[in-house]
Coordinates of C-alpha atoms and ligand atoms in Angstrom, one line a residue:
X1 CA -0.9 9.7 -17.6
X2 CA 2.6 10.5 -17.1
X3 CA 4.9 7.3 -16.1
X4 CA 6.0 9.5 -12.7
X5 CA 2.4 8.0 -11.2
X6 CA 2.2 4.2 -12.7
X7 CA 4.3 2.6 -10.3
X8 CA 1.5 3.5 -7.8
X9 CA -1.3 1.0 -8.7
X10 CA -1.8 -2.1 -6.8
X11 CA -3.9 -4.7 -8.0
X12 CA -6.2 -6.8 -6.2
X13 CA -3.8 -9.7 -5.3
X14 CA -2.2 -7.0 -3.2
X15 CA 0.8 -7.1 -5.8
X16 CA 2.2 -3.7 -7.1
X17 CA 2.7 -3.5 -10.6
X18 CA 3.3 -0.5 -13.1
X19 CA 0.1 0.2 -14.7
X20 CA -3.5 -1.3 -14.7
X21 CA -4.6 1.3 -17.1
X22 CA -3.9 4.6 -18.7
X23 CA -5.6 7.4 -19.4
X24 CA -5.4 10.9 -21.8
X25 CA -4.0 13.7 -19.6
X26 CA -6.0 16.9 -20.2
X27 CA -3.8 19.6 -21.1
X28 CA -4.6 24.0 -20.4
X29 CA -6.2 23.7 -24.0
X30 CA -8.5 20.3 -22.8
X31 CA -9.6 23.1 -20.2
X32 CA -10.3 25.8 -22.5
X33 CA -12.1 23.4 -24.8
X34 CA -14.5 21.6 -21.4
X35 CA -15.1 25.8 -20.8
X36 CA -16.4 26.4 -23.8
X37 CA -18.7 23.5 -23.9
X38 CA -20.3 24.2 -20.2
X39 CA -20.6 28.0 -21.4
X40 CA -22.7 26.8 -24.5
X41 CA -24.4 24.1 -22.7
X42 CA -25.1 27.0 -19.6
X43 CA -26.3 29.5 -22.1
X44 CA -28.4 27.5 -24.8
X45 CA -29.7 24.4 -22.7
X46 CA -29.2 24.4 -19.1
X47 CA -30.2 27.3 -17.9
X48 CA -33.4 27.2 -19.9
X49 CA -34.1 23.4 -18.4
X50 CA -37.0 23.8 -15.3
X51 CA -35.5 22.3 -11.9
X52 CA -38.2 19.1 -12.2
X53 CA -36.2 18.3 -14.8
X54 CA -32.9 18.3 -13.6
X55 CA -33.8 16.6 -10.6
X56 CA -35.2 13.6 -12.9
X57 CA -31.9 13.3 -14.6
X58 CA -30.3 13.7 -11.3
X59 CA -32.1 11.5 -9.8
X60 CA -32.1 9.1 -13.1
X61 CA -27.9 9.2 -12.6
X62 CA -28.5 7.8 -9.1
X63 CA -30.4 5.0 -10.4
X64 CA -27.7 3.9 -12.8
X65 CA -25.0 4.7 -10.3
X66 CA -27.0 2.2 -8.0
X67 CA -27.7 -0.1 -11.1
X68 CA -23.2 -0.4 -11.2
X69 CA -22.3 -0.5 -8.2
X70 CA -20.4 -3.5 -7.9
X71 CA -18.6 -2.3 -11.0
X72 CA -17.9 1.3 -9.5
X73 CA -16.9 0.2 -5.9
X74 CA -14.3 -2.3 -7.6
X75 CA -13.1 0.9 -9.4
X76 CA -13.0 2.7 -6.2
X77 CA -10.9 -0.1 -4.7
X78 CA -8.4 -0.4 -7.5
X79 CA -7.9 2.9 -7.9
X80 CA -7.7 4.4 -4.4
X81 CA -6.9 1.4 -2.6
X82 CA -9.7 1.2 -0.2
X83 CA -11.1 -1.5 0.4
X84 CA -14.2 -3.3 -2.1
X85 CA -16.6 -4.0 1.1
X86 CA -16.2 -0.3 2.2
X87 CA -16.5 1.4 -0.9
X88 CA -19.5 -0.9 -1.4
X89 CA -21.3 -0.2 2.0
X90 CA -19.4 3.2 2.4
X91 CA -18.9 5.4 -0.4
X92 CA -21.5 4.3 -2.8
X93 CA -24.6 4.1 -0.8
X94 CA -23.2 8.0 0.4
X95 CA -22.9 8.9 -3.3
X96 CA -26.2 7.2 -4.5
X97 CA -27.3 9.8 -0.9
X98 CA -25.7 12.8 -2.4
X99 CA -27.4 12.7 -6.0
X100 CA -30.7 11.9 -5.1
X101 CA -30.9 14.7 -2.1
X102 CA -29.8 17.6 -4.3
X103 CA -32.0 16.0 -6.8
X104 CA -35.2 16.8 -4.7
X105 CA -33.8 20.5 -4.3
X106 CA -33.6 21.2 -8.1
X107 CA -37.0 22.9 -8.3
X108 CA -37.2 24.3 -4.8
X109 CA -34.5 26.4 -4.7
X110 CA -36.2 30.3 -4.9
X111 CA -36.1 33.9 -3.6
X112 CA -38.1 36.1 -1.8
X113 CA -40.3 38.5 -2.4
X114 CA -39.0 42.2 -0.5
X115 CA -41.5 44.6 1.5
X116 CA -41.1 47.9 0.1
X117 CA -42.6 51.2 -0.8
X118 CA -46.1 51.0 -2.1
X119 CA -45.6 51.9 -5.8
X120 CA -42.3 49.1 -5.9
X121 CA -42.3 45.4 -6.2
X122 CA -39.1 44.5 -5.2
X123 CA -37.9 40.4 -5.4
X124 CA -34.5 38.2 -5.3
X125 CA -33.7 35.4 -7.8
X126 CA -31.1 33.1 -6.8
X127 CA -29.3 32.3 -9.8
X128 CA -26.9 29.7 -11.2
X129 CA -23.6 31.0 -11.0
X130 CA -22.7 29.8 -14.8
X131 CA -19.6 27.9 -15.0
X132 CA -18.1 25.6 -12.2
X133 CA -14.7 24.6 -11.9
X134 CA -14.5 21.9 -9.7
X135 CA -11.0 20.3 -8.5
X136 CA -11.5 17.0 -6.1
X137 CA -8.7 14.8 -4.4
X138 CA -8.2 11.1 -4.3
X139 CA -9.1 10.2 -0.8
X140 CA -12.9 9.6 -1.7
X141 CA -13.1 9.9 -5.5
X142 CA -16.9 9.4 -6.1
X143 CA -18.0 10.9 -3.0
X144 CA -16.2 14.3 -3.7
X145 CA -17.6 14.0 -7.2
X146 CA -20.8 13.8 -6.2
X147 CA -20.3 16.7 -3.2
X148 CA -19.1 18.9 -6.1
X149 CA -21.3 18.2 -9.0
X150 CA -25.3 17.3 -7.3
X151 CA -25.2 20.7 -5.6
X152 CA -23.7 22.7 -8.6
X153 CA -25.9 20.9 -11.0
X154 CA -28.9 21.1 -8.9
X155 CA -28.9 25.0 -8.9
X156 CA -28.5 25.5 -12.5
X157 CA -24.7 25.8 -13.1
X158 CA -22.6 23.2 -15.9
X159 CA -19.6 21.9 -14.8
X160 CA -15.7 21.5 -15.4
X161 CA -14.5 18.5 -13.4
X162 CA -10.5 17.8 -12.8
X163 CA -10.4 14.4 -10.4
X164 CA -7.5 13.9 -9.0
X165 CA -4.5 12.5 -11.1
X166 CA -4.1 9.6 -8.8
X167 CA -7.7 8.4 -9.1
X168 CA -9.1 9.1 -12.5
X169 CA -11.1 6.0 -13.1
X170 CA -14.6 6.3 -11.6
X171 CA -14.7 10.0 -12.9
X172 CA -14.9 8.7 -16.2
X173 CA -17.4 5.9 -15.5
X174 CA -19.2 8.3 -13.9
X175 CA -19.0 10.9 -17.2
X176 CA -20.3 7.8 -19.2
X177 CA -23.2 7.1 -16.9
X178 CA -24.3 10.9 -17.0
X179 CA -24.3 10.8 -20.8
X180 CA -26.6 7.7 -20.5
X181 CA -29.1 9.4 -18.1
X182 CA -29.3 11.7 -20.7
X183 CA -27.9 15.0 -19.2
X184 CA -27.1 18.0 -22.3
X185 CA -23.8 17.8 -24.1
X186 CA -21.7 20.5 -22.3
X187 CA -23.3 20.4 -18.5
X188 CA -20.9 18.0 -17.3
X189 CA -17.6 18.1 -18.4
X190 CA -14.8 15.4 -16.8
X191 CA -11.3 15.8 -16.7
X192 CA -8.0 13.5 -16.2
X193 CA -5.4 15.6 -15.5
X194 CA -2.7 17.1 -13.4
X195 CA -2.8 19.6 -10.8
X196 CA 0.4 22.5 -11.8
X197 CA -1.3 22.1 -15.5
X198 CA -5.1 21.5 -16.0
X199 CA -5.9 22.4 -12.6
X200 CA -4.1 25.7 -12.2
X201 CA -6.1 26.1 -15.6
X202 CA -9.0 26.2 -14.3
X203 CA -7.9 28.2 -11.0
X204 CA -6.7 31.1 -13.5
X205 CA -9.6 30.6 -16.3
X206 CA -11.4 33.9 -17.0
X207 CA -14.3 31.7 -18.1
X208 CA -14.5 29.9 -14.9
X209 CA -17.7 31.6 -12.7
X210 CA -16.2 29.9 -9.6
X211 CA -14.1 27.2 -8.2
X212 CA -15.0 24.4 -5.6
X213 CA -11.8 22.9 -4.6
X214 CA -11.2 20.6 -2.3
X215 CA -7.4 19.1 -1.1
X216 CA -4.8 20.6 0.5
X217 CA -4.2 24.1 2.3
X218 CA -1.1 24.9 0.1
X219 CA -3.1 24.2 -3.0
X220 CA -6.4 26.3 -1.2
X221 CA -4.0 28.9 -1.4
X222 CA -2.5 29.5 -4.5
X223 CA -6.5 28.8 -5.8
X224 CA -6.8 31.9 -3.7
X225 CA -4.7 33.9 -5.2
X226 CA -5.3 32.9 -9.1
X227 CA -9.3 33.4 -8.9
X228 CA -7.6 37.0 -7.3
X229 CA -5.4 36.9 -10.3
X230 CA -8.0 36.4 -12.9
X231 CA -11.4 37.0 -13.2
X232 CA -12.4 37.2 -8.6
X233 CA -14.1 34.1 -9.6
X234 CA -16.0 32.8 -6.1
X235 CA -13.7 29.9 -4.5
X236 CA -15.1 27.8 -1.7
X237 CA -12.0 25.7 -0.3
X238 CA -12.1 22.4 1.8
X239 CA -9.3 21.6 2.9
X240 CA -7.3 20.1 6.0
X241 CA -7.4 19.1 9.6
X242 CA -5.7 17.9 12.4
X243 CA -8.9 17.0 14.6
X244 CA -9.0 16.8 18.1
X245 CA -11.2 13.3 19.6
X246 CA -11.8 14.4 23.0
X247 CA -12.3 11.5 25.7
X248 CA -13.7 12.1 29.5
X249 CA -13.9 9.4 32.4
X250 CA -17.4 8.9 32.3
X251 CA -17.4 8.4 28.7
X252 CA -18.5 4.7 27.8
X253 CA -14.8 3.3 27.1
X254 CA -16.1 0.3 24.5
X255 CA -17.8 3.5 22.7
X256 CA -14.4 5.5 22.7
X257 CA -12.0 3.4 22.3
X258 CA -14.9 2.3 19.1
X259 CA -15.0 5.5 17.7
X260 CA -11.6 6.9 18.0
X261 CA -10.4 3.9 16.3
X262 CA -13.1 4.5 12.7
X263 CA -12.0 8.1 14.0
X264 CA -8.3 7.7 12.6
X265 CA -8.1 4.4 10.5
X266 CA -10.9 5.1 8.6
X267 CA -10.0 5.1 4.9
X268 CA -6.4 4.0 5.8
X269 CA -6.6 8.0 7.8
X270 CA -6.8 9.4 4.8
X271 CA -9.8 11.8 5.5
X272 CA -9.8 15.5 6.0
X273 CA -12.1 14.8 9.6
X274 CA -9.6 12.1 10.7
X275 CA -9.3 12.2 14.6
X276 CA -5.6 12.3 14.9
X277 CA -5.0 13.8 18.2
X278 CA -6.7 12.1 21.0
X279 CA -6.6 13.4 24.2
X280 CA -8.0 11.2 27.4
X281 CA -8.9 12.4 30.9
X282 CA -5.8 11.4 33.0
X283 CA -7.5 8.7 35.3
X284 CA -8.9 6.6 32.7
X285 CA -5.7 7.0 30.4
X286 CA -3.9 4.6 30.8
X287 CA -7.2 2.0 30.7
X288 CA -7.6 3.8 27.5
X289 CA -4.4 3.1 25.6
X290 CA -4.4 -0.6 26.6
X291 CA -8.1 -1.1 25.2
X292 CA -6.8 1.3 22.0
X293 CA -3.7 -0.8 21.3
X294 CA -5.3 -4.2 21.6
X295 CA -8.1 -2.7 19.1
X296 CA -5.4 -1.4 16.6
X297 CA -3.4 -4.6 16.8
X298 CA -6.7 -6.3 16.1
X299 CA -7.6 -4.5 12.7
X300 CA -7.3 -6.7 9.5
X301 CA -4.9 -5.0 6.8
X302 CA -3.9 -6.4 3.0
X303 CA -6.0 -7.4 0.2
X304 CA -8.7 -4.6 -0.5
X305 CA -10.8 -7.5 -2.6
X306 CA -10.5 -9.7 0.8
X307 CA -14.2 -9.5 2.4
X308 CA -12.7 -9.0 6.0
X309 CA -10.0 -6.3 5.3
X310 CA -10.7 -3.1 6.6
X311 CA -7.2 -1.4 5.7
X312 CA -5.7 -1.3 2.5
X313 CA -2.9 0.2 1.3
X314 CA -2.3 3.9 0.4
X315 CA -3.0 5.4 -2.5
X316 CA 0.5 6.2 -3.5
X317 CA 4.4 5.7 -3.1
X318 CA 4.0 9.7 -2.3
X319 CA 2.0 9.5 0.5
X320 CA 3.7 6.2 1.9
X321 CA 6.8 8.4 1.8
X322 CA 5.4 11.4 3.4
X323 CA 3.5 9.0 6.4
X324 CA 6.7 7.6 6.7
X325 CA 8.4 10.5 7.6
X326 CA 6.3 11.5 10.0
X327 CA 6.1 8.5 11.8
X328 CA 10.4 9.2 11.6
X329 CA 9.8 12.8 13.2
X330 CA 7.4 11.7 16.1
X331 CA 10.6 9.3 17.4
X332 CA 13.3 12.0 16.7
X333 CA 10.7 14.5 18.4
X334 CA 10.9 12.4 21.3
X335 CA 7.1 10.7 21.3
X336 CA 6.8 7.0 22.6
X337 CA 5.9 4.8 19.6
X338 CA 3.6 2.3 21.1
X339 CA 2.1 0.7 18.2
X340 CA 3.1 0.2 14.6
X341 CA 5.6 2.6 12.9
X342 CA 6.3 0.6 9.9
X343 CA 5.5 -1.1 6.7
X344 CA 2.8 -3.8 7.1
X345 CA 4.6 -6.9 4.9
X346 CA 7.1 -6.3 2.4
X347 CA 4.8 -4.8 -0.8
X348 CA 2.5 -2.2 -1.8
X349 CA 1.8 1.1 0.0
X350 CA 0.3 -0.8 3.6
X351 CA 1.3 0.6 6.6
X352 CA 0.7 -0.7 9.6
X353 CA -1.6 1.3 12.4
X354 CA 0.9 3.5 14.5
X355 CA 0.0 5.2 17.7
X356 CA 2.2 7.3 19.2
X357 CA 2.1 8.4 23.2
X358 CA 3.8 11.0 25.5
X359 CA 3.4 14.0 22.8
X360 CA 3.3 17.4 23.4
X361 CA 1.1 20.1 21.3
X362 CA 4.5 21.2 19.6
X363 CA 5.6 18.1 17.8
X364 CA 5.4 18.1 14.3
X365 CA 2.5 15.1 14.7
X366 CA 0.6 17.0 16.5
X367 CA 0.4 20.0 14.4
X368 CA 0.3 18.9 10.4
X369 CA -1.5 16.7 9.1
X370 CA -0.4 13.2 8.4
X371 CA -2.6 11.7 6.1
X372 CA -2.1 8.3 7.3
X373 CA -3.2 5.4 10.0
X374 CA -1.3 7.7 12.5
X375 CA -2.5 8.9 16.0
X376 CA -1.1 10.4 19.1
X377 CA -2.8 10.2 22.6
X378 CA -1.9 12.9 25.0
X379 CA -3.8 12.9 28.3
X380 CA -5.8 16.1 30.3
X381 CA -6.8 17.0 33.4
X382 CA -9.2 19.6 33.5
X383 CA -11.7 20.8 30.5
X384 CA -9.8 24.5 30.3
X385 CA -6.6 22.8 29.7
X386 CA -8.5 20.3 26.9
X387 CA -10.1 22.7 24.9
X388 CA -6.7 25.3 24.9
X389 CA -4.8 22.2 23.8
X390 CA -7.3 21.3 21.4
X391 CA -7.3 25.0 19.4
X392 CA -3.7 24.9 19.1
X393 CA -3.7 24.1 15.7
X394 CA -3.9 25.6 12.9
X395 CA -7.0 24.0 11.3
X396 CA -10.8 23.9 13.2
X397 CA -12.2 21.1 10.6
X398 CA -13.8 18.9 13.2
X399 CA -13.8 17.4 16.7
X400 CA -15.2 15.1 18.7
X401 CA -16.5 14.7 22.7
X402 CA -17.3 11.7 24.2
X403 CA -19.1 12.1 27.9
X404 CA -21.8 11.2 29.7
X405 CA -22.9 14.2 30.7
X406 CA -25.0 15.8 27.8
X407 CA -24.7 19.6 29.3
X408 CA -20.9 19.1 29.1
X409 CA -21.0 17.6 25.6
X410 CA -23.4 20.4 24.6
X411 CA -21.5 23.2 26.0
X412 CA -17.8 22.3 24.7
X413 CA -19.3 21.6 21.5
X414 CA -20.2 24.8 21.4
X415 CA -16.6 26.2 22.6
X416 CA -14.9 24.3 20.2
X417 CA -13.6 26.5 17.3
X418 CA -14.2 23.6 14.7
X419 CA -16.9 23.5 12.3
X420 CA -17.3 19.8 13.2
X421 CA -18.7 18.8 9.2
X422 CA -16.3 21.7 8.1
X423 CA -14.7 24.0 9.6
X424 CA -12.7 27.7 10.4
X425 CA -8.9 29.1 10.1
X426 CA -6.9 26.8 7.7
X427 CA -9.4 24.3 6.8
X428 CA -11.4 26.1 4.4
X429 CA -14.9 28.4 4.1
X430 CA -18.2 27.2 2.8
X431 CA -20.6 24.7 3.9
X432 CA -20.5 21.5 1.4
X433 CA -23.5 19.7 2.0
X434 CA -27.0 20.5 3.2
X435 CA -29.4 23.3 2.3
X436 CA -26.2 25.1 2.8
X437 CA -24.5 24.1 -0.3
X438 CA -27.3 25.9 -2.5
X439 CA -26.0 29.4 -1.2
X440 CA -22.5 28.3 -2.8
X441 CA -23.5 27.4 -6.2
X442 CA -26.1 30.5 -6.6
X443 CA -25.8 34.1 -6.4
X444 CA -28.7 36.4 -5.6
X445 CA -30.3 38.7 -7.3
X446 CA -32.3 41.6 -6.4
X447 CA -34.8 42.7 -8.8
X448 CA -36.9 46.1 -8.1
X449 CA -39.9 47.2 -10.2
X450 CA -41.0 50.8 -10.1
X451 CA -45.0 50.3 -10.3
X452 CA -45.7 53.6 -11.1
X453 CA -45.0 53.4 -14.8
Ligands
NAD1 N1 -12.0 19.3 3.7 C1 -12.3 18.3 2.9 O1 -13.5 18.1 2.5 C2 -11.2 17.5 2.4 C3 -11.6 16.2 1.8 C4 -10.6 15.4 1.3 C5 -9.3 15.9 1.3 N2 -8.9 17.0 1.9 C6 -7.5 17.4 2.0 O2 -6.8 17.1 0.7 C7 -5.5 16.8 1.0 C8 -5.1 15.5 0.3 O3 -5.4 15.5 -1.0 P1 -4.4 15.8 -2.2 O4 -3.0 15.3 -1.8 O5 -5.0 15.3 -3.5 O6 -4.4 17.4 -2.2 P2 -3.8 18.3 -3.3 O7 -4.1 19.7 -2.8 O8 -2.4 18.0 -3.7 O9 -4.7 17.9 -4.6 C9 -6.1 18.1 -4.6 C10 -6.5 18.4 -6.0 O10 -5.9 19.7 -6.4 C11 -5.2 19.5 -7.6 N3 -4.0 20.4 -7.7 C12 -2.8 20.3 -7.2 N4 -2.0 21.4 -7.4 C13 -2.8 22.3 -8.0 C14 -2.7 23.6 -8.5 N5 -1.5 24.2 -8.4 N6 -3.7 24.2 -9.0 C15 -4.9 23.6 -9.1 N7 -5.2 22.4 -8.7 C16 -4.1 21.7 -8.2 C17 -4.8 18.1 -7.7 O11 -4.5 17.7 -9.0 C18 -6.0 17.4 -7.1 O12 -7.0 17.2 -8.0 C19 -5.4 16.7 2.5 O13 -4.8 17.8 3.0 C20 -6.8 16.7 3.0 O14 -7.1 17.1 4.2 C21 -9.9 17.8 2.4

């Protein structure tokens, strides 16, 4: 693709280098070409096929996904940076997960039949939707493949798939392996390409039933506002959060300080859920932060082909940049940087685990979302003043509690505006996963039969 992005590969001796491959760029008229291949496919195959048989090939593209996997986590390492072991044990396993789960829903998904007036028979149907647009980022390429195309697939609908420009590779593996399992020409369309271009294509496509986007707010937005543009094609957004990790005294500490750490450095932080703000009851605090710091200093960072590293680097000079500055705006804001707050050795996109302290709700860090192996610990006193502070955001993606007492776990869980897997305000609409992710890849129908004639 464009040169703009090459500089942002690192290969796995942890050097940077301009390019370890290329591929074609789709362009608006790749777009309209992958459209009118899902609408054939949707119209004279797919929609004809009976669910058992989807789920098979479903379920046959999970067996070849498992039958690859070394190949597709090394992909998944190269191309996004994370590392092989985690992508391995992570990510695939999750995908393989995905696939084969909506693969068992394929011929159970039905309607209902309605009580009504003697001389009617009144049912539902709950359709495909037709034509799928789906737009994934580069934090978890295969994974939001998979959370995109098993559920749209499973309920009857062909797809048009834009990964995202910064991590093309396993989404054209992955269009290879669908071909072997022996899915129609036309269901499953995959495309390289840019965001402004192929992607606003498909936001504004007339031919596009619905989009299933997933990265950030701004772009959730203006997806918004082209399906309102176009055609009031259905759009369910995920998008971003700044989570609140929520730590009481008589929480187990090893637990905490466990999970808060995968709570932020997972995936380098580069995850919608990431538990960037952390805020500890005030008389364990400071027990806290010690315990927090010695774990962070602990974590092994470089080579994502080394079997111990859990960190790599970033996925791009972009998002080193933008980390960076935040990191810059938490000092000039006034925060205490305790840990980190710079590049981890002198190449590649690796930055080193940051944790900032003495933050307050309006700092810049603790209100947008970083992206990055960033996190800010801010202490509480009382459980009204926790869960204010934890709402004053603009996103509700997730959040976590850690207690001993289950009643108090169970009852600010249920206070909490966040939609813990996804969430409310700015982080999007729609349920991804789950029996729920059948009601956004089908629309109901209601059919009613006067008897009488
Ligand atoms: N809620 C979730 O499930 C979830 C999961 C992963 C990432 N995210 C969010 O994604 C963001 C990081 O990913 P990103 O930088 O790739 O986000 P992004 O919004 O820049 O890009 C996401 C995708 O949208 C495409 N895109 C960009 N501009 C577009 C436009 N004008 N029209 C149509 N498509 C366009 C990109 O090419 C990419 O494929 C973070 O904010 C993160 O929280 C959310």
């Amino acid at each position: 693709m464009s040169s703009k992005y090459e500089e942002n590969i690192i290969l796995p001796n942890g050097k940077t280098v301009k390019v370890i491959t290329s591929v074609v760029e789709a362009s608006e008229k790749d777009v309209d070409i992958a459209v009118e291949a899902a609408t054939k496919a949707f119209n004279e195959e797919w929609i004809h096929m009976d669910g058992h048989k989807r789920g098979r090939l479903l379920n046959k593209l999970a067996d070849l996904i498992e039958r690859d996997i070394d190949e597709l986590a090394a992909l998944e390492s190269l191309d996004n940076g994370k590392a092989f072991t985690i992508a391995k044990s992570a990510d695939l396993p999750l995908t393989i997960a995905v696939y084969r789960y909506f693969a068992g829903w394929c011929d159970k998904i039905h309607g209902k039949v309605i009580e009504t007036e003697h001389d009617k028979f009144c049912y539902t149907r709950h359709e495909p939707i037709g034509v799928v647009g789906a737009i994934i980022p580069w934090n978890f390429p295969l994974l939001m493949q998979s959370w995109k195309l098993a559920p749209a697939l499973a309920c009857g609908n062909t797809v048009v798939l834009k990964s995202s420009e910064y991590t093309p590779l396993n989404a054209l593996k992955v269009a290879a392996l669908f071909k072997e399992a022996g899915f129609p020409k036309g269901v499953v369309n995959i495309l390289s390409g840019f965001g402004p271009t192929a992607g606003a294509a498909i936001a504004n496509h007339m031919k596009i039933d619905k989009v299933a986007f997933t990265g950030s707010t701004a772009v959730g937005r203006s997806i918004l506002k082209a399906s309102a543009d176009s055609n009031l094609k259905k759009v369910s957004l995920e998008l971003g959060g700044k989570s609140p990790n929520i730590i009481f005294a008589d929480s187990d500490l090893e637990v905490a300080v466990k999970w808060a750490y995968q709570g932020i450095y997972f995936n380098h932080g580069q995850c919608c859920c990431a538990g960037s703000r952390v805020y500890v009851e005030d008389s364990i605090y400071d027990k806290f932060v010690e315990k927090f710091k010695a774990y962070s200093e602990s974590m092994k960072i470089g080579d994502p082909f080394h079997n111990d590293t859990f960190q790599g680097p970033q996925v791009s000079q972009r998002q080193f940049d933008r980390i960076m500055s935040y990191i810059e705006s938490g000092k000039q804001e006034g925060a205490t940087l305790l840990l980190g707050g710079e590049r981890h050795g002198d190449e590649g996109y690796f930055v080193c685990p940051t944790v900032f302290t003495d933050v307050n709700e309006n700092m810049k860090i603790m209100q947008e979302e970083i992206f990055g192996p960033v996190v800010a610990i801010a202490k509480f006193k009382t459980v009204e003043e926790v869960i204010e502070k934890a709402h004053l955001t603009n996103y509700g993606l997730a959040a976590a509690v850690f207690t001993k007492n289950l009643s108090r776990a169970i009852k600010i869980s249920n206070t909490l505006r966040a939609g813990t897997v996804w969430g409310y305000k700015e982080s999007g609409f729609g349920r991804e996963l789950g029996k729920y992710a059948l009601e956004l890849y089908t629309q109901v129908k209601t059919v009613q039969i006067n008897l009488e004639s």
